Amino acid sequence: MGLAGAGGQGPPPTPRVHVGGRRSFFAGTVAAISSAALAGVSTPASAKELALAPADLLFDELKDLKALVHDGLKANGPVGKSVGNTLEPLQRILEYNPNNTAEMRAKALELKGHMLELKQAMAAPDGYEPYVSKSTKETYPGGKVERELEEAVETVGEYCALQIARSSSSPDESASLEARLVARC
């Protein structure tokens, strides 16, 4: 009738995609990969490349979030939602990467520590007030929240550098993956 797919008429409804939300991206990516695997269709990417592709997208989103806080975003609602949709899945991807070295695992755990500090900064009444870092002497217009986001970005960048170093020592790694990670980090 009026709805496509209702009563067996017409094509099935198209899934709704929430732009900017990682859950829909992951759901769509997983569904596409699963469907291709079940249908026997080969995918152009290696398993490692597929596992890391969402990580580099999340890393880009983390950098964007830090920039937004720097430019004046000072609301825990949007920042908290972005942290939940970006930083938390990114940290899990890094922590549970089966190819981690001890150094890479340590960086993933360091990121978890920055996440705790970020939550504390977001909960503090002055978390978004301009802040001067005692260690770097740099001023952060987005306050301690911005500083912790910067720490998270730096830690993920260090993790990427370790991944790149590990990948370049393994001849079977995908050159396109390495190039993409170098561009992201």
Short mmCIF file of C-alpha atoms in Angstrom, two decimals:
data_model
loop_
_atom_site.label_atom_id
_atom_site.label_comp_id
_atom_site.label_asym_id
_atom_site.label_seq_id
_atom_site.Cartn_x
_atom_site.Cartn_y
_atom_site.Cartn_z
CA MET A 1 0.00 0.00 0.00
CA GLY A 2 1.52 3.27 1.14
CA LEU A 3 4.69 1.75 2.61
CA ALA A 4 7.24 -0.02 0.48
CA GLY A 5 7.60 -3.59 1.61
CA ALA A 6 4.28 -3.66 3.49
CA GLY A 7 2.27 -6.77 2.84
CA GLY A 8 5.02 -8.17 0.63
CA GLN A 9 4.54 -5.44 -2.00
CA GLY A 10 7.48 -3.48 -3.34
CA PRO A 11 11.11 -3.57 -2.28
CA PRO A 12 12.04 -3.84 1.40
CA PRO A 13 12.42 -0.52 3.19
CA THR A 14 15.83 1.12 3.06
CA PRO A 15 17.53 1.25 6.47
CA ARG A 16 17.62 4.72 7.99
CA VAL A 17 21.12 6.08 8.38
CA HIS A 18 21.83 8.73 10.98
CA VAL A 19 24.51 10.98 9.49
CA GLY A 20 27.33 11.53 11.95
CA GLY A 21 26.43 8.50 14.06
CA ARG A 22 28.97 5.71 14.16
CA ARG A 23 26.52 3.02 15.19
CA SER A 24 24.74 3.19 11.85
CA PHE A 25 28.09 3.22 10.03
CA PHE A 26 29.24 0.13 11.92
CA ALA A 27 25.90 -1.62 11.45
CA GLY A 28 25.98 -0.89 7.72
CA THR A 29 29.61 -1.92 7.38
CA VAL A 30 29.15 -5.14 9.31
CA ALA A 31 25.99 -5.96 7.37
CA ALA A 32 27.70 -5.31 4.03
CA ILE A 33 30.75 -7.40 4.93
CA SER A 34 28.60 -10.21 6.36
CA SER A 35 26.34 -10.22 3.29
CA ALA A 36 29.31 -10.31 0.95
CA ALA A 37 30.92 -13.15 2.91
CA LEU A 38 27.69 -15.18 2.97
CA ALA A 39 27.17 -14.65 -0.74
CA GLY A 40 30.73 -15.74 -1.47
CA VAL A 41 31.69 -12.33 -2.81
CA SER A 42 35.29 -11.47 -2.20
CA THR A 43 36.02 -8.09 -0.69
CA PRO A 44 38.98 -6.06 -1.95
CA ALA A 45 40.32 -5.38 1.54
CA SER A 46 42.28 -7.69 3.79
CA ALA A 47 40.81 -8.63 7.16
CA LYS A 48 43.27 -6.30 8.92
CA GLU A 49 42.31 -3.44 6.63
CA LEU A 50 38.61 -3.98 7.34
CA ALA A 51 39.27 -4.09 11.06
CA LEU A 52 41.22 -0.83 11.01
CA ALA A 53 39.11 1.13 8.52
CA PRO A 54 36.56 2.18 11.15
CA ALA A 55 39.41 3.14 13.48
CA ASP A 56 40.83 5.69 11.06
CA LEU A 57 37.35 7.16 10.51
CA LEU A 58 36.82 7.39 14.26
CA PHE A 59 40.24 9.01 14.62
CA ASP A 60 39.19 11.70 12.13
CA GLU A 61 35.99 12.28 14.12
CA LEU A 62 37.99 12.56 17.35
CA LYS A 63 40.16 15.27 15.78
CA ASP A 64 37.02 17.07 14.59
CA LEU A 65 35.50 16.93 18.08
CA LYS A 66 38.65 18.44 19.58
CA ALA A 67 38.50 21.25 17.01
CA LEU A 68 34.82 21.92 17.79
CA VAL A 69 35.54 22.18 21.52
CA HIS A 70 38.47 24.48 20.73
CA ASP A 71 36.13 26.65 18.65
CA GLY A 72 33.56 26.99 21.41
CA LEU A 73 31.39 23.88 21.71
CA LYS A 74 30.80 23.80 25.46
CA ALA A 75 27.82 21.53 25.99
CA ASN A 76 28.19 18.16 27.67
CA GLY A 77 25.25 16.75 25.70
CA PRO A 78 26.81 16.92 22.22
CA VAL A 79 30.35 16.37 23.49
CA GLY A 80 29.29 13.40 25.62
CA LYS A 81 27.38 11.88 22.73
CA SER A 82 30.36 12.32 20.41
CA VAL A 83 32.69 10.79 22.99
CA GLY A 84 30.32 7.84 23.30
CA ASN A 85 30.05 7.41 19.53
CA THR A 86 33.70 8.07 18.72
CA LEU A 87 36.25 7.78 21.50
CA GLU A 88 34.78 4.80 23.33
CA PRO A 89 34.52 2.54 20.24
CA LEU A 90 37.94 3.73 19.07
CA GLN A 91 39.50 2.79 22.41
CA ARG A 92 37.88 -0.67 22.28
CA ILE A 93 39.12 -1.20 18.71
CA LEU A 94 42.66 -0.34 19.77
CA GLU A 95 42.56 -2.33 23.01
CA TYR A 96 41.18 -5.51 21.47
CA ASN A 97 43.18 -5.48 18.24
CA PRO A 98 44.50 -9.07 18.10
CA ASN A 99 47.66 -7.82 16.37
CA ASN A 100 48.72 -5.53 19.22
CA THR A 101 52.25 -5.50 20.48
CA ALA A 102 52.88 -4.80 24.17
CA GLU A 103 53.54 -1.14 23.32
CA MET A 104 50.33 -0.85 21.32
CA ARG A 105 48.34 -2.44 24.16
CA ALA A 106 49.90 0.09 26.58
CA LYS A 107 48.80 2.97 24.31
CA ALA A 108 45.24 1.59 24.24
CA LEU A 109 45.23 1.50 28.05
CA GLU A 110 46.71 5.00 28.19
CA LEU A 111 43.81 6.14 26.02
CA LYS A 112 41.41 4.60 28.55
CA GLY A 113 43.06 6.76 31.24
CA HIS A 114 42.58 9.89 29.13
CA MET A 115 38.93 8.94 28.75
CA LEU A 116 38.53 8.88 32.53
CA GLU A 117 40.22 12.27 32.83
CA LEU A 118 37.98 13.60 30.04
CA LYS A 119 34.86 12.46 31.90
CA GLN A 120 36.14 14.19 35.05
CA ALA A 121 36.82 17.39 33.09
CA MET A 122 33.34 17.28 31.53
CA ALA A 123 31.78 16.89 34.98
CA ALA A 124 33.76 19.77 36.49
CA PRO A 125 32.00 23.15 36.64
CA ASP A 126 35.05 24.80 35.04
CA GLY A 127 35.80 21.99 32.57
CA TYR A 128 35.18 24.20 29.52
CA GLU A 129 36.73 27.38 30.95
CA PRO A 130 39.96 28.52 29.27
CA TYR A 131 42.85 26.54 30.68
CA VAL A 132 46.64 26.89 30.57
CA SER A 133 48.45 23.57 30.74
CA LYS A 134 51.08 23.37 33.45
CA SER A 135 53.22 20.99 31.40
CA THR A 136 53.00 22.58 27.93
CA LYS A 137 52.13 26.18 28.90
CA GLU A 138 49.65 26.08 26.02
CA THR A 139 46.28 27.82 26.36
CA TYR A 140 43.14 25.81 25.64
CA PRO A 141 40.04 27.94 24.96
CA GLY A 142 37.91 24.78 25.36
CA GLY A 143 39.36 24.18 28.83
CA LYS A 144 40.45 20.92 30.34
CA VAL A 145 37.97 19.12 28.11
CA GLU A 146 39.89 20.30 25.05
CA ARG A 147 43.21 19.39 26.68
CA GLU A 148 42.04 15.83 27.39
CA LEU A 149 40.72 15.48 23.86
CA GLU A 150 44.14 16.59 22.61
CA GLU A 151 45.78 13.97 24.83
CA ALA A 152 43.48 11.35 23.34
CA VAL A 153 44.31 12.47 19.78
CA GLU A 154 48.04 12.35 20.56
CA THR A 155 47.77 8.89 22.11
CA VAL A 156 45.86 7.52 19.12
CA GLY A 157 48.47 9.10 16.83
CA GLU A 158 51.22 7.33 18.78
CA TYR A 159 49.29 4.06 18.49
CA CYS A 160 49.02 4.60 14.73
CA ALA A 161 52.76 5.23 14.50
CA LEU A 162 53.39 1.92 16.27
CA GLN A 163 50.94 0.19 13.91
CA ILE A 164 52.68 1.70 10.89
CA ALA A 165 56.11 0.66 12.16
CA ARG A 166 54.82 -2.86 12.75
CA SER A 167 53.13 -2.97 9.33
CA SER A 168 56.20 -1.77 7.47
CA SER A 169 58.22 -4.60 9.00
CA SER A 170 55.69 -7.17 7.73
CA PRO A 171 55.89 -7.59 3.95
CA ASP A 172 52.41 -9.14 3.72
CA GLU A 173 50.64 -6.02 4.98
CA SER A 174 48.58 -3.96 2.57
CA ALA A 175 50.41 -0.93 1.19
CA SER A 176 47.11 0.92 0.83
CA LEU A 177 46.36 0.41 4.54
CA GLU A 178 49.73 1.82 5.50
CA ALA A 179 49.29 4.83 3.22
CA ARG A 180 45.84 5.50 4.68
CA LEU A 181 47.10 5.26 8.26
CA VAL A 182 50.04 7.55 7.50
CA ALA A 183 47.64 10.11 6.06
CA ARG A 184 45.39 9.87 9.15
CA CYS A 185 48.13 10.01 11.76
#
